[in-house]
Amino acid sequence: MTLLVLELSVPAVSADELAEALAAMWPEFLMYALSLLVLGVYWLMHHMIFDSIDRHDPTLAWLNVTFLMFAALVPFATALIVEHGAVRSTALLYGLDMLAMFFTGWAMWTYAAAGHRLVADSLDERLVRGARRMGVLYCVVLAVPLGLAFISPVTAMVVYGAVVSAFIGFTVAGRWETVSVWRGVSRRS
């Protein structure tokens, strides 16, 4: 996540011009903030998944590598938007990367929890089923701005931001059950 800051370059201006140059960088700061929050949401999701996993195998490891591959692409997708603006191709790449990260995270959970393959047998079955269902819903929610990217790339970027903001808002407000089935379900019976 900290690699995103490397996309912000120090303006080559005099000290007298620095405030104006920094103000002109607002799009870069906005994309930095959005991308850092996107990665924060996925980092939290990743921790939720692995908090419930007791064992591992090579398939889970490769699914995790795939997840991390898409997470590592975020600084590149962010840099493209900063450099070229919110145009169809940049909004699509950014959204596809978000969807790919989510889908591989969901695939890790589905694989690990199927038949309690890599999770404790005592893991509440409501958690397993609920997380699978929520995964389908999130894939649909993340697909909406992808469609919008063809019509209005700027609107697609706003929706990406709204989805991330809603997730953060619900969790900070203690409404975790709105974005997840983890709350209130005991990990171990």
Short mmCIF file of N, CA and C in Angstrom, two decimals:
data_model
loop_
_atom_site.label_atom_id
_atom_site.label_comp_id
_atom_site.label_asym_id
_atom_site.label_seq_id
_atom_site.Cartn_x
_atom_site.Cartn_y
_atom_site.Cartn_z
N MET A 1 0.83 -1.19 0.00
CA MET A 1 0.00 0.00 0.00
C MET A 1 0.87 1.25 0.00
N THR A 2 1.99 1.18 0.68
CA THR A 2 2.82 2.36 0.77
C THR A 2 3.50 2.69 -0.56
N LEU A 3 3.55 1.76 -1.48
CA LEU A 3 4.16 2.03 -2.78
C LEU A 3 3.38 3.09 -3.57
N LEU A 4 2.12 3.28 -3.24
CA LEU A 4 1.32 4.29 -3.93
C LEU A 4 1.93 5.67 -3.82
N VAL A 5 2.57 5.96 -2.70
CA VAL A 5 3.14 7.30 -2.50
C VAL A 5 4.26 7.57 -3.50
N LEU A 6 4.85 6.53 -4.05
CA LEU A 6 5.91 6.73 -5.04
C LEU A 6 5.38 7.39 -6.31
N GLU A 7 4.08 7.31 -6.53
CA GLU A 7 3.47 7.95 -7.70
C GLU A 7 3.35 9.46 -7.52
N LEU A 8 3.50 9.95 -6.29
CA LEU A 8 3.45 11.38 -6.03
C LEU A 8 4.88 11.92 -6.11
N SER A 9 5.09 12.84 -7.04
CA SER A 9 6.44 13.39 -7.18
C SER A 9 6.49 14.80 -6.61
N VAL A 10 7.62 15.13 -6.06
CA VAL A 10 7.82 16.46 -5.48
C VAL A 10 7.90 17.46 -6.63
N PRO A 11 7.07 18.51 -6.57
CA PRO A 11 7.11 19.51 -7.65
C PRO A 11 8.47 20.20 -7.72
N ALA A 12 8.97 20.39 -8.92
CA ALA A 12 10.25 21.06 -9.13
C ALA A 12 9.99 22.55 -9.33
N VAL A 13 9.65 23.21 -8.23
CA VAL A 13 9.35 24.64 -8.26
C VAL A 13 10.05 25.31 -7.09
N SER A 14 10.05 26.62 -7.12
CA SER A 14 10.64 27.37 -6.01
C SER A 14 9.71 27.29 -4.80
N ALA A 15 10.24 27.63 -3.64
CA ALA A 15 9.44 27.60 -2.42
C ALA A 15 8.25 28.53 -2.51
N ASP A 16 8.39 29.64 -3.24
CA ASP A 16 7.29 30.59 -3.40
C ASP A 16 6.15 30.00 -4.24
N GLU A 17 6.46 29.08 -5.11
CA GLU A 17 5.46 28.48 -6.00
C GLU A 17 4.92 27.15 -5.48
N LEU A 18 5.46 26.68 -4.36
CA LEU A 18 5.14 25.35 -3.86
C LEU A 18 3.66 25.18 -3.51
N ALA A 19 3.07 26.12 -2.81
CA ALA A 19 1.66 25.99 -2.42
C ALA A 19 0.76 25.84 -3.65
N GLU A 20 1.01 26.63 -4.67
CA GLU A 20 0.21 26.56 -5.90
C GLU A 20 0.43 25.23 -6.62
N ALA A 21 1.68 24.79 -6.65
CA ALA A 21 1.99 23.51 -7.31
C ALA A 21 1.33 22.35 -6.58
N LEU A 22 1.35 22.38 -5.25
CA LEU A 22 0.69 21.31 -4.48
C LEU A 22 -0.82 21.34 -4.69
N ALA A 23 -1.40 22.53 -4.74
CA ALA A 23 -2.84 22.64 -4.98
C ALA A 23 -3.20 22.08 -6.35
N ALA A 24 -2.34 22.27 -7.32
CA ALA A 24 -2.59 21.76 -8.67
C ALA A 24 -2.51 20.23 -8.73
N MET A 25 -1.93 19.63 -7.70
CA MET A 25 -1.78 18.17 -7.66
C MET A 25 -3.00 17.48 -7.05
N TRP A 26 -4.11 18.18 -6.84
CA TRP A 26 -5.26 17.57 -6.17
C TRP A 26 -5.72 16.28 -6.84
N PRO A 27 -5.68 16.16 -8.19
CA PRO A 27 -6.12 14.87 -8.75
C PRO A 27 -5.22 13.70 -8.30
N GLU A 28 -3.91 13.96 -8.22
CA GLU A 28 -3.00 12.91 -7.78
C GLU A 28 -3.28 12.51 -6.33
N PHE A 29 -3.50 13.52 -5.48
CA PHE A 29 -3.80 13.23 -4.07
C PHE A 29 -5.12 12.48 -3.93
N LEU A 30 -6.10 12.86 -4.74
CA LEU A 30 -7.40 12.19 -4.70
C LEU A 30 -7.27 10.72 -5.11
N MET A 31 -6.56 10.45 -6.18
CA MET A 31 -6.37 9.06 -6.62
C MET A 31 -5.52 8.28 -5.62
N TYR A 32 -4.52 8.93 -5.03
CA TYR A 32 -3.72 8.29 -3.99
C TYR A 32 -4.63 7.85 -2.84
N ALA A 33 -5.50 8.77 -2.38
CA ALA A 33 -6.39 8.46 -1.26
C ALA A 33 -7.36 7.34 -1.62
N LEU A 34 -7.98 7.43 -2.80
CA LEU A 34 -8.93 6.39 -3.22
C LEU A 34 -8.23 5.04 -3.29
N SER A 35 -7.09 4.99 -3.92
CA SER A 35 -6.39 3.71 -4.08
C SER A 35 -5.91 3.15 -2.76
N LEU A 36 -5.45 4.02 -1.86
CA LEU A 36 -5.04 3.54 -0.55
C LEU A 36 -6.23 2.96 0.21
N LEU A 37 -7.38 3.62 0.12
CA LEU A 37 -8.58 3.11 0.78
C LEU A 37 -9.07 1.81 0.14
N VAL A 38 -8.99 1.72 -1.18
CA VAL A 38 -9.34 0.46 -1.87
C VAL A 38 -8.47 -0.67 -1.33
N LEU A 39 -7.17 -0.43 -1.29
CA LEU A 39 -6.27 -1.47 -0.78
C LEU A 39 -6.55 -1.77 0.69
N GLY A 40 -6.92 -0.76 1.45
CA GLY A 40 -7.27 -0.98 2.85
C GLY A 40 -8.46 -1.90 3.01
N VAL A 41 -9.47 -1.69 2.17
CA VAL A 41 -10.66 -2.55 2.20
C VAL A 41 -10.28 -4.00 1.87
N TYR A 42 -9.45 -4.17 0.84
CA TYR A 42 -9.05 -5.53 0.46
C TYR A 42 -8.12 -6.14 1.50
N TRP A 43 -7.29 -5.34 2.13
CA TRP A 43 -6.43 -5.83 3.19
C TRP A 43 -7.29 -6.36 4.34
N LEU A 44 -8.34 -5.61 4.70
CA LEU A 44 -9.25 -6.06 5.75
C LEU A 44 -9.95 -7.36 5.34
N MET A 45 -10.42 -7.42 4.10
CA MET A 45 -11.08 -8.64 3.61
C MET A 45 -10.10 -9.83 3.68
N HIS A 46 -8.86 -9.59 3.27
CA HIS A 46 -7.85 -10.64 3.29
C HIS A 46 -7.64 -11.16 4.71
N HIS A 47 -7.57 -10.25 5.67
CA HIS A 47 -7.41 -10.66 7.07
C HIS A 47 -8.62 -11.42 7.58
N MET A 48 -9.82 -11.00 7.20
CA MET A 48 -11.03 -11.73 7.62
C MET A 48 -10.98 -13.16 7.11
N ILE A 49 -10.57 -13.32 5.86
CA ILE A 49 -10.51 -14.66 5.28
C ILE A 49 -9.51 -15.52 6.06
N PHE A 50 -8.30 -15.01 6.23
CA PHE A 50 -7.26 -15.82 6.84
C PHE A 50 -7.43 -15.98 8.34
N ASP A 51 -8.24 -15.13 8.99
CA ASP A 51 -8.57 -15.36 10.40
C ASP A 51 -9.37 -16.64 10.58
N SER A 52 -10.10 -17.05 9.54
CA SER A 52 -10.93 -18.24 9.64
C SER A 52 -10.26 -19.49 9.08
N ILE A 53 -9.13 -19.33 8.44
CA ILE A 53 -8.44 -20.46 7.83
C ILE A 53 -7.44 -21.04 8.83
N ASP A 54 -7.56 -22.36 9.06
CA ASP A 54 -6.69 -23.04 10.02
C ASP A 54 -5.53 -23.78 9.35
N ARG A 55 -5.72 -24.14 8.10
CA ARG A 55 -4.73 -24.93 7.38
C ARG A 55 -4.51 -24.30 6.01
N HIS A 56 -3.50 -24.77 5.30
CA HIS A 56 -3.27 -24.25 3.95
C HIS A 56 -2.83 -25.39 3.06
N ASP A 57 -2.87 -25.13 1.78
CA ASP A 57 -2.38 -26.09 0.80
C ASP A 57 -1.89 -25.29 -0.42
N PRO A 58 -1.28 -25.94 -1.38
CA PRO A 58 -0.74 -25.21 -2.53
C PRO A 58 -1.81 -24.44 -3.34
N THR A 59 -3.00 -24.97 -3.45
CA THR A 59 -4.04 -24.26 -4.20
C THR A 59 -4.38 -22.93 -3.53
N LEU A 60 -4.53 -22.94 -2.22
CA LEU A 60 -4.80 -21.70 -1.50
C LEU A 60 -3.63 -20.73 -1.66
N ALA A 61 -2.43 -21.25 -1.60
CA ALA A 61 -1.25 -20.38 -1.75
C ALA A 61 -1.24 -19.71 -3.12
N TRP A 62 -1.57 -20.45 -4.18
CA TRP A 62 -1.58 -19.86 -5.52
C TRP A 62 -2.75 -18.90 -5.70
N LEU A 63 -3.87 -19.18 -5.08
CA LEU A 63 -4.97 -18.20 -5.11
C LEU A 63 -4.54 -16.91 -4.41
N ASN A 64 -3.81 -17.05 -3.30
CA ASN A 64 -3.32 -15.88 -2.58
C ASN A 64 -2.31 -15.10 -3.42
N VAL A 65 -1.42 -15.79 -4.11
CA VAL A 65 -0.46 -15.13 -5.00
C VAL A 65 -1.21 -14.35 -6.08
N THR A 66 -2.26 -14.94 -6.63
CA THR A 66 -3.06 -14.26 -7.65
C THR A 66 -3.71 -13.01 -7.07
N PHE A 67 -4.26 -13.13 -5.87
CA PHE A 67 -4.84 -11.96 -5.20
C PHE A 67 -3.79 -10.86 -5.05
N LEU A 68 -2.60 -11.23 -4.58
CA LEU A 68 -1.54 -10.24 -4.36
C LEU A 68 -1.05 -9.65 -5.68
N MET A 69 -1.09 -10.43 -6.75
CA MET A 69 -0.71 -9.91 -8.06
C MET A 69 -1.62 -8.75 -8.46
N PHE A 70 -2.93 -8.93 -8.25
CA PHE A 70 -3.86 -7.86 -8.59
C PHE A 70 -3.72 -6.67 -7.63
N ALA A 71 -3.43 -6.94 -6.37
CA ALA A 71 -3.20 -5.85 -5.41
C ALA A 71 -1.98 -5.04 -5.82
N ALA A 72 -0.94 -5.71 -6.29
CA ALA A 72 0.28 -5.02 -6.71
C ALA A 72 0.07 -4.19 -7.97
N LEU A 73 -0.99 -4.45 -8.72
CA LEU A 73 -1.30 -3.69 -9.94
C LEU A 73 -1.95 -2.34 -9.64
N VAL A 74 -2.47 -2.15 -8.43
CA VAL A 74 -3.17 -0.91 -8.09
C VAL A 74 -2.32 0.34 -8.31
N PRO A 75 -1.05 0.37 -7.90
CA PRO A 75 -0.27 1.60 -8.17
C PRO A 75 -0.16 1.91 -9.67
N PHE A 76 -0.04 0.90 -10.51
CA PHE A 76 0.02 1.12 -11.95
C PHE A 76 -1.30 1.68 -12.47
N ALA A 77 -2.41 1.06 -12.07
CA ALA A 77 -3.73 1.54 -12.51
C ALA A 77 -3.97 2.97 -12.03
N THR A 78 -3.51 3.27 -10.82
CA THR A 78 -3.64 4.61 -10.27
C THR A 78 -2.80 5.60 -11.08
N ALA A 79 -1.56 5.23 -11.40
CA ALA A 79 -0.68 6.11 -12.17
C ALA A 79 -1.26 6.39 -13.56
N LEU A 80 -1.90 5.39 -14.17
CA LEU A 80 -2.52 5.60 -15.48
C LEU A 80 -3.62 6.66 -15.40
N ILE A 81 -4.43 6.59 -14.36
CA ILE A 81 -5.51 7.58 -14.21
C ILE A 81 -4.93 8.96 -13.95
N VAL A 82 -3.91 9.04 -13.14
CA VAL A 82 -3.28 10.34 -12.86
C VAL A 82 -2.69 10.91 -14.15
N GLU A 83 -2.05 10.07 -14.93
CA GLU A 83 -1.38 10.54 -16.15
C GLU A 83 -2.35 10.85 -17.29
N HIS A 84 -3.38 10.03 -17.46
CA HIS A 84 -4.26 10.15 -18.62
C HIS A 84 -5.68 10.58 -18.29
N GLY A 85 -5.99 10.70 -17.01
CA GLY A 85 -7.34 11.10 -16.60
C GLY A 85 -8.29 9.91 -16.55
N ALA A 86 -9.50 10.21 -16.14
CA ALA A 86 -10.54 9.17 -16.06
C ALA A 86 -11.17 9.03 -17.43
N VAL A 87 -10.54 8.23 -18.26
CA VAL A 87 -11.07 7.91 -19.59
C VAL A 87 -11.49 6.44 -19.56
N ARG A 88 -12.17 6.00 -20.60
CA ARG A 88 -12.72 4.65 -20.61
C ARG A 88 -11.69 3.59 -20.25
N SER A 89 -10.53 3.61 -20.90
CA SER A 89 -9.55 2.54 -20.67
C SER A 89 -9.00 2.56 -19.25
N THR A 90 -8.75 3.76 -18.69
CA THR A 90 -8.20 3.80 -17.33
C THR A 90 -9.26 3.40 -16.30
N ALA A 91 -10.50 3.85 -16.49
CA ALA A 91 -11.57 3.49 -15.55
C ALA A 91 -11.86 1.99 -15.62
N LEU A 92 -11.79 1.43 -16.83
CA LEU A 92 -12.01 -0.02 -16.98
C LEU A 92 -10.88 -0.81 -16.31
N LEU A 93 -9.64 -0.42 -16.54
CA LEU A 93 -8.53 -1.15 -15.92
C LEU A 93 -8.62 -1.08 -14.40
N TYR A 94 -8.90 0.10 -13.88
CA TYR A 94 -9.01 0.27 -12.43
C TYR A 94 -10.12 -0.62 -11.89
N GLY A 95 -11.28 -0.59 -12.53
CA GLY A 95 -12.41 -1.41 -12.08
C GLY A 95 -12.17 -2.90 -12.24
N LEU A 96 -11.57 -3.29 -13.35
CA LEU A 96 -11.27 -4.71 -13.54
C LEU A 96 -10.29 -5.20 -12.48
N ASP A 97 -9.34 -4.35 -12.12
CA ASP A 97 -8.39 -4.72 -11.07
C ASP A 97 -9.11 -4.89 -9.73
N MET A 98 -10.02 -3.95 -9.40
CA MET A 98 -10.80 -4.08 -8.16
C MET A 98 -11.61 -5.37 -8.16
N LEU A 99 -12.27 -5.64 -9.29
CA LEU A 99 -13.10 -6.84 -9.40
C LEU A 99 -12.24 -8.10 -9.32
N ALA A 100 -11.08 -8.09 -9.96
CA ALA A 100 -10.20 -9.26 -9.93
C ALA A 100 -9.68 -9.51 -8.52
N MET A 101 -9.34 -8.44 -7.79
CA MET A 101 -8.91 -8.62 -6.39
C MET A 101 -10.03 -9.22 -5.57
N PHE A 102 -11.23 -8.65 -5.73
CA PHE A 102 -12.34 -9.18 -4.94
C PHE A 102 -12.62 -10.63 -5.32
N PHE A 103 -12.68 -10.92 -6.62
CA PHE A 103 -13.01 -12.26 -7.06
C PHE A 103 -12.00 -13.29 -6.56
N THR A 104 -10.71 -12.94 -6.61
CA THR A 104 -9.72 -13.92 -6.12
C THR A 104 -9.79 -14.07 -4.60
N GLY A 105 -10.12 -12.99 -3.89
CA GLY A 105 -10.34 -13.12 -2.45
C GLY A 105 -11.53 -14.01 -2.16
N TRP A 106 -12.59 -13.81 -2.91
CA TRP A 106 -13.79 -14.63 -2.77
C TRP A 106 -13.49 -16.09 -3.13
N ALA A 107 -12.68 -16.29 -4.17
CA ALA A 107 -12.30 -17.65 -4.56
C ALA A 107 -11.49 -18.33 -3.46
N MET A 108 -10.61 -17.56 -2.80
CA MET A 108 -9.85 -18.14 -1.67
C MET A 108 -10.80 -18.61 -0.59
N TRP A 109 -11.77 -17.74 -0.24
CA TRP A 109 -12.72 -18.10 0.81
C TRP A 109 -13.54 -19.32 0.40
N THR A 110 -14.07 -19.29 -0.82
CA THR A 110 -14.93 -20.38 -1.28
C THR A 110 -14.16 -21.69 -1.30
N TYR A 111 -12.92 -21.65 -1.79
CA TYR A 111 -12.10 -22.85 -1.83
C TYR A 111 -11.81 -23.36 -0.42
N ALA A 112 -11.36 -22.47 0.46
CA ALA A 112 -10.97 -22.88 1.82
C ALA A 112 -12.15 -23.39 2.63
N ALA A 113 -13.32 -22.77 2.44
CA ALA A 113 -14.47 -23.12 3.27
C ALA A 113 -15.31 -24.26 2.71
N ALA A 114 -15.16 -24.58 1.43
CA ALA A 114 -15.95 -25.65 0.83
C ALA A 114 -15.70 -26.96 1.56
N GLY A 115 -16.76 -27.50 2.13
CA GLY A 115 -16.64 -28.75 2.88
C GLY A 115 -15.69 -28.63 4.06
N HIS A 116 -15.48 -27.40 4.53
CA HIS A 116 -14.56 -27.12 5.64
C HIS A 116 -13.15 -27.63 5.31
N ARG A 117 -12.78 -27.50 4.04
CA ARG A 117 -11.50 -28.00 3.55
C ARG A 117 -10.32 -27.46 4.37
N LEU A 118 -10.27 -26.14 4.58
CA LEU A 118 -9.12 -25.54 5.27
C LEU A 118 -9.52 -24.71 6.48
N VAL A 119 -10.79 -24.81 6.85
CA VAL A 119 -11.28 -24.09 8.03
C VAL A 119 -11.70 -25.12 9.07
N ALA A 120 -11.83 -24.66 10.29
CA ALA A 120 -12.22 -25.57 11.37
C ALA A 120 -13.59 -26.17 11.11
N ASP A 121 -13.76 -27.43 11.46
CA ASP A 121 -15.06 -28.07 11.30
C ASP A 121 -16.13 -27.35 12.11
N SER A 122 -15.72 -26.68 13.18
CA SER A 122 -16.67 -25.99 14.04
C SER A 122 -17.09 -24.62 13.50
N LEU A 123 -16.51 -24.19 12.37
CA LEU A 123 -16.88 -22.89 11.80
C LEU A 123 -18.37 -22.91 11.44
N ASP A 124 -19.08 -21.92 11.90
CA ASP A 124 -20.53 -21.83 11.69
C ASP A 124 -20.86 -21.87 10.20
N GLU A 125 -21.71 -22.81 9.82
CA GLU A 125 -22.09 -22.96 8.41
C GLU A 125 -22.79 -21.72 7.87
N ARG A 126 -23.46 -20.94 8.74
CA ARG A 126 -24.09 -19.69 8.29
C ARG A 126 -23.04 -18.73 7.77
N LEU A 127 -21.89 -18.71 8.39
CA LEU A 127 -20.78 -17.86 7.95
C LEU A 127 -20.32 -18.29 6.56
N VAL A 128 -20.15 -19.57 6.37
CA VAL A 128 -19.68 -20.10 5.09
C VAL A 128 -20.65 -19.74 3.98
N ARG A 129 -21.94 -20.04 4.18
CA ARG A 129 -22.95 -19.75 3.15
C ARG A 129 -23.12 -18.24 2.94
N GLY A 130 -23.18 -17.50 4.03
CA GLY A 130 -23.38 -16.06 3.94
C GLY A 130 -22.26 -15.36 3.21
N ALA A 131 -21.03 -15.77 3.48
CA ALA A 131 -19.89 -15.15 2.81
C ALA A 131 -19.90 -15.46 1.32
N ARG A 132 -20.32 -16.67 0.96
CA ARG A 132 -20.43 -16.99 -0.47
C ARG A 132 -21.47 -16.10 -1.14
N ARG A 133 -22.62 -15.93 -0.48
CA ARG A 133 -23.69 -15.08 -1.05
C ARG A 133 -23.25 -13.62 -1.15
N MET A 134 -22.61 -13.13 -0.10
CA MET A 134 -22.14 -11.75 -0.13
C MET A 134 -21.12 -11.56 -1.26
N GLY A 135 -20.33 -12.57 -1.54
CA GLY A 135 -19.37 -12.50 -2.63
C GLY A 135 -20.04 -12.27 -3.97
N VAL A 136 -21.14 -12.96 -4.21
CA VAL A 136 -21.88 -12.76 -5.46
C VAL A 136 -22.41 -11.34 -5.53
N LEU A 137 -22.97 -10.86 -4.43
CA LEU A 137 -23.50 -9.50 -4.39
C LEU A 137 -22.40 -8.48 -4.66
N TYR A 138 -21.25 -8.62 -4.02
CA TYR A 138 -20.17 -7.66 -4.24
C TYR A 138 -19.66 -7.70 -5.68
N CYS A 139 -19.60 -8.88 -6.28
CA CYS A 139 -19.17 -8.96 -7.69
C CYS A 139 -20.13 -8.17 -8.57
N VAL A 140 -21.43 -8.27 -8.31
CA VAL A 140 -22.42 -7.51 -9.07
C VAL A 140 -22.24 -6.02 -8.83
N VAL A 141 -22.08 -5.63 -7.56
CA VAL A 141 -21.90 -4.21 -7.23
C VAL A 141 -20.67 -3.64 -7.93
N LEU A 142 -19.58 -4.39 -7.95
CA LEU A 142 -18.36 -3.91 -8.59
C LEU A 142 -18.45 -3.94 -10.12
N ALA A 143 -19.36 -4.73 -10.67
CA ALA A 143 -19.53 -4.77 -12.12
C ALA A 143 -20.29 -3.54 -12.63
N VAL A 144 -21.13 -2.95 -11.79
CA VAL A 144 -21.92 -1.78 -12.22
C VAL A 144 -21.04 -0.64 -12.72
N PRO A 145 -20.03 -0.21 -11.94
CA PRO A 145 -19.21 0.88 -12.47
C PRO A 145 -18.39 0.48 -13.70
N LEU A 146 -18.14 -0.81 -13.88
CA LEU A 146 -17.46 -1.23 -15.12
C LEU A 146 -18.33 -0.90 -16.33
N GLY A 147 -19.63 -1.17 -16.21
CA GLY A 147 -20.54 -0.79 -17.29
C GLY A 147 -20.61 0.71 -17.47
N LEU A 148 -20.61 1.43 -16.35
CA LEU A 148 -20.64 2.90 -16.40
C LEU A 148 -19.40 3.47 -17.08
N ALA A 149 -18.29 2.78 -16.99
CA ALA A 149 -17.04 3.27 -17.59
C ALA A 149 -17.18 3.47 -19.10
N PHE A 150 -18.06 2.72 -19.73
CA PHE A 150 -18.29 2.88 -21.17
C PHE A 150 -19.08 4.14 -21.47
N ILE A 151 -19.91 4.57 -20.53
CA ILE A 151 -20.77 5.73 -20.73
C ILE A 151 -20.12 6.99 -20.17
N SER A 152 -19.65 6.90 -18.92
CA SER A 152 -19.05 8.04 -18.24
C SER A 152 -17.95 7.55 -17.30
N PRO A 153 -16.70 7.57 -17.76
CA PRO A 153 -15.61 7.10 -16.92
C PRO A 153 -15.50 7.85 -15.59
N VAL A 154 -15.79 9.14 -15.60
CA VAL A 154 -15.72 9.92 -14.36
C VAL A 154 -16.77 9.40 -13.37
N THR A 155 -17.98 9.14 -13.87
CA THR A 155 -19.04 8.60 -13.01
C THR A 155 -18.62 7.24 -12.46
N ALA A 156 -17.98 6.42 -13.28
CA ALA A 156 -17.51 5.11 -12.81
C ALA A 156 -16.52 5.29 -11.66
N MET A 157 -15.61 6.25 -11.77
CA MET A 157 -14.64 6.48 -10.71
C MET A 157 -15.33 6.97 -9.44
N VAL A 158 -16.35 7.80 -9.59
CA VAL A 158 -17.11 8.27 -8.43
C VAL A 158 -17.80 7.09 -7.75
N VAL A 159 -18.35 6.18 -8.54
CA VAL A 159 -19.03 5.00 -7.96
C VAL A 159 -18.01 4.10 -7.26
N TYR A 160 -16.82 3.92 -7.85
CA TYR A 160 -15.79 3.14 -7.15
C TYR A 160 -15.52 3.76 -5.78
N GLY A 161 -15.39 5.08 -5.77
CA GLY A 161 -15.16 5.78 -4.51
C GLY A 161 -16.33 5.63 -3.55
N ALA A 162 -17.55 5.67 -4.07
CA ALA A 162 -18.74 5.53 -3.22
C ALA A 162 -18.82 4.13 -2.60
N VAL A 163 -18.49 3.11 -3.38
CA VAL A 163 -18.52 1.74 -2.87
C VAL A 163 -17.52 1.59 -1.73
N VAL A 164 -16.31 2.08 -1.94
CA VAL A 164 -15.28 2.00 -0.90
C VAL A 164 -15.69 2.81 0.32
N SER A 165 -16.20 4.02 0.09
CA SER A 165 -16.64 4.87 1.20
C SER A 165 -17.76 4.22 2.00
N ALA A 166 -18.70 3.59 1.30
CA ALA A 166 -19.81 2.91 1.99
C ALA A 166 -19.28 1.77 2.85
N PHE A 167 -18.37 0.98 2.31
CA PHE A 167 -17.79 -0.12 3.07
C PHE A 167 -17.12 0.41 4.34
N ILE A 168 -16.30 1.43 4.18
CA ILE A 168 -15.60 2.01 5.32
C ILE A 168 -16.60 2.60 6.31
N GLY A 169 -17.56 3.34 5.80
CA GLY A 169 -18.56 3.97 6.66
C GLY A 169 -19.34 2.97 7.48
N PHE A 170 -19.79 1.90 6.84
CA PHE A 170 -20.55 0.88 7.56
C PHE A 170 -19.71 0.21 8.63
N THR A 171 -18.44 -0.08 8.32
CA THR A 171 -17.61 -0.76 9.31
C THR A 171 -17.25 0.16 10.46
N VAL A 172 -16.93 1.42 10.17
CA VAL A 172 -16.58 2.36 11.23
C VAL A 172 -17.79 2.63 12.12
N ALA A 173 -18.97 2.66 11.53
CA ALA A 173 -20.20 2.91 12.30
C ALA A 173 -20.67 1.68 13.07
N GLY A 174 -19.90 0.60 12.99
CA GLY A 174 -20.29 -0.60 13.71
C GLY A 174 -21.37 -1.39 13.00
N ARG A 175 -21.59 -1.11 11.73
CA ARG A 175 -22.60 -1.82 10.94
C ARG A 175 -21.93 -2.85 10.03
N TRP A 176 -21.01 -3.57 10.62
CA TRP A 176 -20.23 -4.57 9.88
C TRP A 176 -21.14 -5.57 9.17
N GLU A 177 -22.27 -5.91 9.82
CA GLU A 177 -23.16 -6.92 9.21
C GLU A 177 -23.72 -6.44 7.88
N THR A 178 -23.67 -5.14 7.62
CA THR A 178 -24.14 -4.62 6.34
C THR A 178 -23.20 -5.01 5.21
N VAL A 179 -21.93 -5.13 5.50
CA VAL A 179 -20.95 -5.46 4.47
C VAL A 179 -20.39 -6.87 4.61
N SER A 180 -20.76 -7.56 5.65
CA SER A 180 -20.21 -8.89 5.88
C SER A 180 -21.13 -9.69 6.77
N VAL A 181 -20.94 -10.97 6.76
CA VAL A 181 -21.71 -11.84 7.65
C VAL A 181 -20.88 -12.24 8.85
N TRP A 182 -19.68 -11.69 8.98
CA TRP A 182 -18.79 -12.10 10.06
C TRP A 182 -19.33 -11.69 11.43
N ARG A 183 -19.90 -10.51 11.55
CA ARG A 183 -20.33 -9.99 12.84
C ARG A 183 -21.44 -10.87 13.44
N GLY A 184 -21.30 -11.17 14.67
CA GLY A 184 -22.34 -11.90 15.38
C GLY A 184 -22.35 -13.39 15.14
N VAL A 185 -21.45 -13.88 14.31
CA VAL A 185 -21.37 -15.30 14.06
C VAL A 185 -20.09 -15.79 14.67
N SER A 186 -20.22 -16.69 15.59
CA SER A 186 -19.05 -17.20 16.29
C SER A 186 -18.19 -18.02 15.36
N ARG A 187 -16.88 -17.76 15.39
CA ARG A 187 -15.95 -18.52 14.57
C ARG A 187 -15.91 -19.97 15.02
N ARG A 188 -15.90 -20.17 16.29
CA ARG A 188 -15.85 -21.53 16.85
C ARG A 188 -17.08 -21.73 17.72
N SER A 189 -17.74 -22.82 17.51
CA SER A 189 -18.93 -23.12 18.32
C SER A 189 -18.54 -23.72 19.64
#
